[in-house]
Amino acid sequence: MPFKERTEAQAVARRVLISGPPNSFKTTSLLTWPRPIHIVSFPGEKGWETIPVGVEGVHPYVWEIDDPSKVSAASVVAEVEKLTIEILTGKKGEVQTFAGDGLHKLYDWYYKRARVDIDDAPGMSDDQKDIRAYGNPQGGAFKGFLDFLHKILHSTVPYVAMTVWEDPEKDDAQSKDRNAPMHVFPALPGKIAKRIVGEFSSTVYAEVTSPVADLQGSVKGTWQIRPGGKVWGVGVKAPVEIAKTLPKYIAQDFPTLERLLKGEK
């Protein structure tokens, strides 16, 4: 049965995207999600060193290959999709949370696959091939990437969390002005950068404070959960009466986000 009547009013924040610059605790914060959690470090992502090994309920998957120059983009995409489906269907064991680390890196592979497929197309310039490879909702990397993402987001796994770098986007994409107003969105190309915010139930922005002047030089991480300032590519879906009470910043802690979106103190 493809449709399921929604009866649990408090089922919130089941699909969360964390955007932010490098070293802003995005990967580390994944460990605050319910376990067992399966964390896939998408090929090319470098943040996997912060994922602990040998910890009960934490299952990390890191891409390794002897000679990256000999691997095709199509084979990388196929391997990622195969592993992901195995996790989502329980073939890798019980799963409460599926986490994908480095969504921007995954998109690159879909683009490279699409680009290779049209390399030999006659009568097309490199620029035209690039545009065709990036694609649109009907084809190219755009369609392949979002089709795969939709399979994850519509799966029966209770929780999904993903990380992505951030990047400034022009408010008016057609503007040629070098000084055109810009705001921060997830680091994905073209229309996907803004569209992806709506694909998740919540999109948060990770930041860290300046190092505290103590012997440890410690820093604290926060999530911005409401648009404002330089960051527009965030937002949470919640009933209006709850949404209007939400703070702009919270600690990088999933139980805190979930509690707030349920209207609990």
Tab-separated table of C-alpha atoms in Angstrom:
chain	number	residue	atom	x	y	z
A	1	MET	CA	0.000	0.000	0.000
A	2	PRO	CA	1.818	3.168	-1.182
A	3	PHE	CA	-0.185	5.587	0.996
A	4	LYS	CA	-0.314	5.508	4.781
A	5	GLU	CA	-2.708	7.549	6.877
A	6	ARG	CA	-0.828	9.822	9.222
A	7	THR	CA	-1.975	9.128	12.770
A	8	GLU	CA	1.078	10.180	14.805
A	9	ALA	CA	0.811	13.939	15.150
A	10	GLN	CA	4.159	14.171	16.912
A	11	ALA	CA	6.232	12.554	14.147
A	12	VAL	CA	8.529	15.498	13.424
A	13	ALA	CA	12.078	16.136	12.210
A	14	ARG	CA	12.311	12.706	10.615
A	15	ARG	CA	14.357	14.012	7.669
A	16	VAL	CA	17.059	16.573	8.477
A	17	LEU	CA	19.723	18.250	6.328
A	18	ILE	CA	22.700	19.881	8.053
A	19	SER	CA	24.530	22.484	5.973
A	20	GLY	CA	27.575	24.458	7.000
A	21	PRO	CA	31.243	25.179	6.323
A	22	PRO	CA	34.021	22.622	6.877
A	23	ASN	CA	34.936	21.852	10.494
A	24	SER	CA	31.613	23.027	11.902
A	25	PHE	CA	30.843	19.718	13.688
A	26	LYS	CA	28.355	18.525	11.056
A	27	THR	CA	29.629	14.937	11.030
A	28	THR	CA	30.107	14.814	14.798
A	29	SER	CA	26.528	15.971	15.364
A	30	LEU	CA	25.218	12.928	13.465
A	31	LEU	CA	26.071	10.893	16.551
A	32	THR	CA	23.189	12.580	18.422
A	33	TRP	CA	20.595	10.736	16.284
A	34	PRO	CA	18.827	7.544	17.474
A	35	ARG	CA	20.813	4.323	17.183
A	36	PRO	CA	21.495	1.995	15.496
A	37	ILE	CA	22.770	4.607	13.065
A	38	HIS	CA	24.396	3.713	9.754
A	39	ILE	CA	26.646	6.529	8.501
A	40	VAL	CA	27.687	6.456	4.850
A	41	SER	CA	30.610	8.756	4.057
A	42	PHE	CA	29.923	9.517	0.416
A	43	PRO	CA	32.920	8.984	-1.912
A	44	GLY	CA	35.253	11.950	-1.741
A	45	GLU	CA	34.054	13.201	1.642
A	46	LYS	CA	36.919	13.743	4.087
A	47	GLY	CA	35.162	14.104	7.456
A	48	TRP	CA	34.955	10.414	8.315
A	49	GLU	CA	37.870	10.564	10.773
A	50	THR	CA	35.501	11.991	13.401
A	51	ILE	CA	33.180	8.967	13.229
A	52	PRO	CA	34.082	6.536	16.038
A	53	VAL	CA	34.649	2.845	15.358
A	54	GLY	CA	33.852	-0.018	17.685
A	55	VAL	CA	30.969	1.877	19.292
A	56	GLU	CA	27.766	-0.070	19.806
A	57	GLY	CA	24.994	1.092	17.519
A	58	VAL	CA	27.275	3.138	15.232
A	59	HIS	CA	28.032	1.624	11.809
A	60	PRO	CA	30.324	3.754	9.584
A	61	TYR	CA	30.968	3.030	5.895
A	62	VAL	CA	33.953	4.683	4.202
A	63	TRP	CA	34.789	4.488	0.476
A	64	GLU	CA	38.285	3.260	-0.295
A	65	ILE	CA	39.934	2.205	-3.555
A	66	ASP	CA	43.494	1.340	-4.562
A	67	ASP	CA	43.569	3.475	-7.714
A	68	PRO	CA	40.842	6.156	-7.944
A	69	SER	CA	41.958	7.043	-11.493
A	70	LYS	CA	40.708	3.688	-12.726
A	71	VAL	CA	37.205	3.848	-11.288
A	72	SER	CA	34.265	5.061	-13.349
A	73	ALA	CA	31.671	7.496	-12.060
A	74	ALA	CA	28.930	5.038	-13.029
A	75	SER	CA	30.460	2.305	-10.868
A	76	VAL	CA	30.790	4.675	-7.891
A	77	VAL	CA	27.149	5.742	-8.148
A	78	ALA	CA	26.071	2.104	-8.475
A	79	GLU	CA	28.067	1.131	-5.377
A	80	VAL	CA	26.614	3.966	-3.292
A	81	GLU	CA	23.070	3.125	-4.356
A	82	LYS	CA	23.593	-0.589	-3.662
A	83	LEU	CA	24.958	0.010	-0.155
A	84	THR	CA	22.224	2.519	0.637
A	85	ILE	CA	19.413	0.179	-0.398
A	86	GLU	CA	20.978	-2.634	1.635
A	87	ILE	CA	20.969	-0.400	4.711
A	88	LEU	CA	17.439	0.892	4.158
A	89	THR	CA	16.054	-2.629	3.712
A	90	GLY	CA	17.750	-4.010	6.821
A	91	LYS	CA	20.346	-6.180	5.087
A	92	LYS	CA	23.081	-4.495	7.152
A	93	GLY	CA	21.200	-4.979	10.410
A	94	GLU	CA	18.710	-2.980	12.421
A	95	VAL	CA	18.552	0.693	11.495
A	96	GLN	CA	16.920	3.599	13.278
A	97	THR	CA	18.859	6.301	11.420
A	98	PHE	CA	20.389	6.477	7.964
A	99	ALA	CA	23.017	9.221	7.745
A	100	GLY	CA	24.675	10.421	4.553
A	101	ASP	CA	27.803	12.506	5.044
A	102	GLY	CA	28.847	14.916	2.264
A	103	LEU	CA	25.820	15.172	-0.025
A	104	HIS	CA	27.661	17.681	-2.234
A	105	LYS	CA	30.306	15.038	-2.977
A	106	LEU	CA	27.634	12.568	-4.019
A	107	TYR	CA	26.140	15.056	-6.479
A	108	ASP	CA	29.566	15.407	-8.125
A	109	TRP	CA	29.518	11.710	-9.016
A	110	TYR	CA	26.075	11.962	-10.595
A	111	TYR	CA	27.335	14.893	-12.648
A	112	LYS	CA	30.494	13.031	-13.716
A	113	ARG	CA	28.406	10.020	-14.739
A	114	ALA	CA	26.101	12.175	-16.846
A	115	ARG	CA	29.042	14.041	-18.387
A	116	VAL	CA	30.782	10.846	-19.494
A	117	ASP	CA	27.573	9.648	-21.115
A	118	ILE	CA	27.579	12.627	-23.516
A	119	ASP	CA	31.332	13.122	-24.028
A	120	ASP	CA	31.129	11.767	-27.567
A	121	ALA	CA	27.984	13.654	-28.555
A	122	PRO	CA	28.664	15.278	-31.940
A	123	GLY	CA	28.240	18.967	-32.620
A	124	MET	CA	28.227	20.057	-28.956
A	125	SER	CA	30.682	22.417	-27.266
A	126	ASP	CA	32.078	21.627	-23.825
A	127	ASP	CA	29.824	24.275	-22.322
A	128	GLN	CA	26.777	22.699	-23.928
A	129	LYS	CA	27.834	19.293	-22.637
A	130	ASP	CA	28.238	20.706	-19.121
A	131	ILE	CA	24.731	22.169	-19.204
A	132	ARG	CA	23.262	18.907	-20.507
A	133	ALA	CA	25.115	16.913	-17.829
A	134	TYR	CA	23.844	19.120	-14.997
A	135	GLY	CA	20.420	18.461	-16.407
A	136	ASN	CA	16.921	19.300	-15.225
A	137	PRO	CA	13.968	17.447	-13.674
A	138	GLN	CA	13.687	15.374	-16.860
A	139	GLY	CA	17.282	14.170	-17.117
A	140	GLY	CA	20.969	14.472	-16.338
A	141	ALA	CA	22.564	14.662	-12.905
A	142	PHE	CA	19.661	16.763	-11.604
A	143	LYS	CA	17.145	13.961	-12.142
A	144	GLY	CA	19.432	11.067	-11.151
A	145	PHE	CA	20.496	12.713	-7.913
A	146	LEU	CA	16.998	13.742	-6.804
A	147	ASP	CA	15.465	10.384	-7.788
A	148	PHE	CA	17.965	8.621	-5.534
A	149	LEU	CA	17.454	11.140	-2.720
A	150	HIS	CA	13.698	10.625	-2.883
A	151	LYS	CA	14.140	6.874	-2.381
A	152	ILE	CA	15.967	7.567	0.867
A	153	LEU	CA	13.586	10.243	2.127
A	154	HIS	CA	10.494	8.146	1.350
A	155	SER	CA	11.902	4.982	2.927
A	156	THR	CA	10.412	3.472	6.075
A	157	VAL	CA	13.601	4.096	8.071
A	158	PRO	CA	12.524	6.211	11.084
A	159	TYR	CA	15.208	8.902	10.738
A	160	VAL	CA	17.375	10.291	7.944
A	161	ALA	CA	20.121	12.884	8.458
A	162	MET	CA	22.523	14.245	5.849
A	163	THR	CA	25.310	16.801	5.740
A	164	VAL	CA	26.308	19.212	2.991
A	165	TRP	CA	28.690	22.156	2.617
A	166	GLU	CA	27.327	25.684	2.329
A	167	ASP	CA	27.811	28.235	-0.412
A	168	PRO	CA	26.528	31.772	-1.148
A	169	GLU	CA	23.875	31.992	-3.868
A	170	LYS	CA	22.688	35.126	-5.675
A	171	ASP	CA	19.212	36.205	-4.638
A	172	ASP	CA	18.546	36.783	-8.345
A	173	ALA	CA	20.219	33.984	-10.299
A	174	GLN	CA	19.928	35.975	-13.539
A	175	SER	CA	21.760	39.040	-12.216
A	176	LYS	CA	25.088	39.859	-13.897
A	177	ASP	CA	26.058	42.328	-11.168
A	178	ARG	CA	29.247	41.222	-9.381
A	179	ASN	CA	27.917	42.867	-6.230
A	180	ALA	CA	24.458	41.325	-6.412
A	181	PRO	CA	22.957	40.400	-3.004
A	182	MET	CA	23.827	36.848	-1.921
A	183	HIS	CA	22.761	34.527	0.875
A	184	VAL	CA	23.928	31.129	2.069
A	185	PHE	CA	22.304	27.921	0.807
A	186	PRO	CA	23.515	24.287	0.599
A	187	ALA	CA	26.497	23.893	-1.768
A	188	LEU	CA	24.708	22.277	-4.686
A	189	PRO	CA	24.534	23.617	-8.243
A	190	GLY	CA	21.760	25.580	-9.880
A	191	LYS	CA	18.182	25.218	-8.731
A	192	ILE	CA	18.944	22.227	-6.493
A	193	ALA	CA	20.690	24.494	-3.959
A	194	LYS	CA	17.368	26.149	-3.096
A	195	ARG	CA	15.034	23.304	-3.941
A	196	ILE	CA	16.716	20.816	-1.620
A	197	VAL	CA	15.791	22.865	1.449
A	198	GLY	CA	12.166	21.913	0.786
A	199	GLU	CA	12.972	18.232	0.323
A	200	PHE	CA	13.755	17.772	4.029
A	201	SER	CA	11.452	18.254	7.001
A	202	SER	CA	14.171	20.405	8.584
A	203	THR	CA	17.296	22.087	7.226
A	204	VAL	CA	19.691	23.522	9.794
A	205	TYR	CA	22.916	25.499	9.503
A	206	ALA	CA	25.953	24.439	11.535
A	207	GLU	CA	28.303	26.997	13.048
A	208	VAL	CA	30.950	27.014	15.752
A	209	THR	CA	31.777	29.701	18.247
A	210	SER	CA	35.213	31.309	18.446
A	211	PRO	CA	37.670	29.339	20.606
A	212	VAL	CA	37.238	30.110	24.259
A	213	ALA	CA	40.329	31.601	25.865
A	214	ASP	CA	41.137	28.679	28.102
A	215	LEU	CA	43.755	25.933	28.167
A	216	GLN	CA	41.633	23.693	25.950
A	217	GLY	CA	40.789	26.301	23.320
A	218	SER	CA	37.314	24.761	23.216
A	219	VAL	CA	34.551	25.693	20.783
A	220	LYS	CA	30.824	25.102	20.851
A	221	GLY	CA	28.584	24.193	17.957
A	222	THR	CA	25.154	25.626	17.208
A	223	TRP	CA	22.456	25.065	14.615
A	224	GLN	CA	20.585	27.974	13.074
A	225	ILE	CA	17.037	26.713	12.469
A	226	ARG	CA	15.293	29.878	11.235
A	227	PRO	CA	16.305	31.984	8.208
A	228	GLY	CA	18.030	35.227	9.027
A	229	GLY	CA	21.180	37.264	8.496
A	230	LYS	CA	23.390	35.757	5.804
A	231	VAL	CA	21.711	32.321	5.999
A	232	TRP	CA	18.495	31.784	4.074
A	233	GLY	CA	18.872	28.088	3.256
A	234	VAL	CA	17.386	26.794	6.511
A	235	GLY	CA	13.929	26.063	7.812
A	236	VAL	CA	11.886	23.631	9.856
A	237	LYS	CA	8.413	22.290	9.190
A	238	ALA	CA	6.155	22.555	12.218
A	239	PRO	CA	2.611	23.704	13.068
A	240	VAL	CA	2.333	27.496	13.053
A	241	GLU	CA	1.678	27.718	16.794
A	242	ILE	CA	4.943	25.856	17.454
A	243	ALA	CA	7.016	27.462	14.681
A	244	LYS	CA	6.467	30.974	16.013
A	245	THR	CA	7.942	29.999	19.392
A	246	LEU	CA	11.179	28.530	18.051
A	247	PRO	CA	14.523	30.163	18.794
A	248	LYS	CA	16.901	31.111	16.012
A	249	TYR	CA	19.771	29.009	17.390
A	250	ILE	CA	19.965	25.744	19.311
A	251	ALA	CA	22.727	23.372	20.362
A	252	GLN	CA	23.864	20.796	17.796
A	253	ASP	CA	21.728	18.074	19.330
A	254	PHE	CA	18.979	16.162	17.547
A	255	PRO	CA	16.888	15.348	20.653
A	256	THR	CA	16.737	19.089	21.377
A	257	LEU	CA	15.510	19.832	17.836
A	258	GLU	CA	12.935	17.043	17.983
A	259	ARG	CA	11.647	18.168	21.371
A	260	LEU	CA	11.249	21.785	20.253
A	261	LEU	CA	9.359	20.780	17.097
A	262	LYS	CA	6.978	18.748	19.232
A	263	GLY	CA	6.232	21.853	21.243
A	264	GLU	CA	7.879	20.480	24.369
A	265	LYS	CA	10.037	22.549	26.707
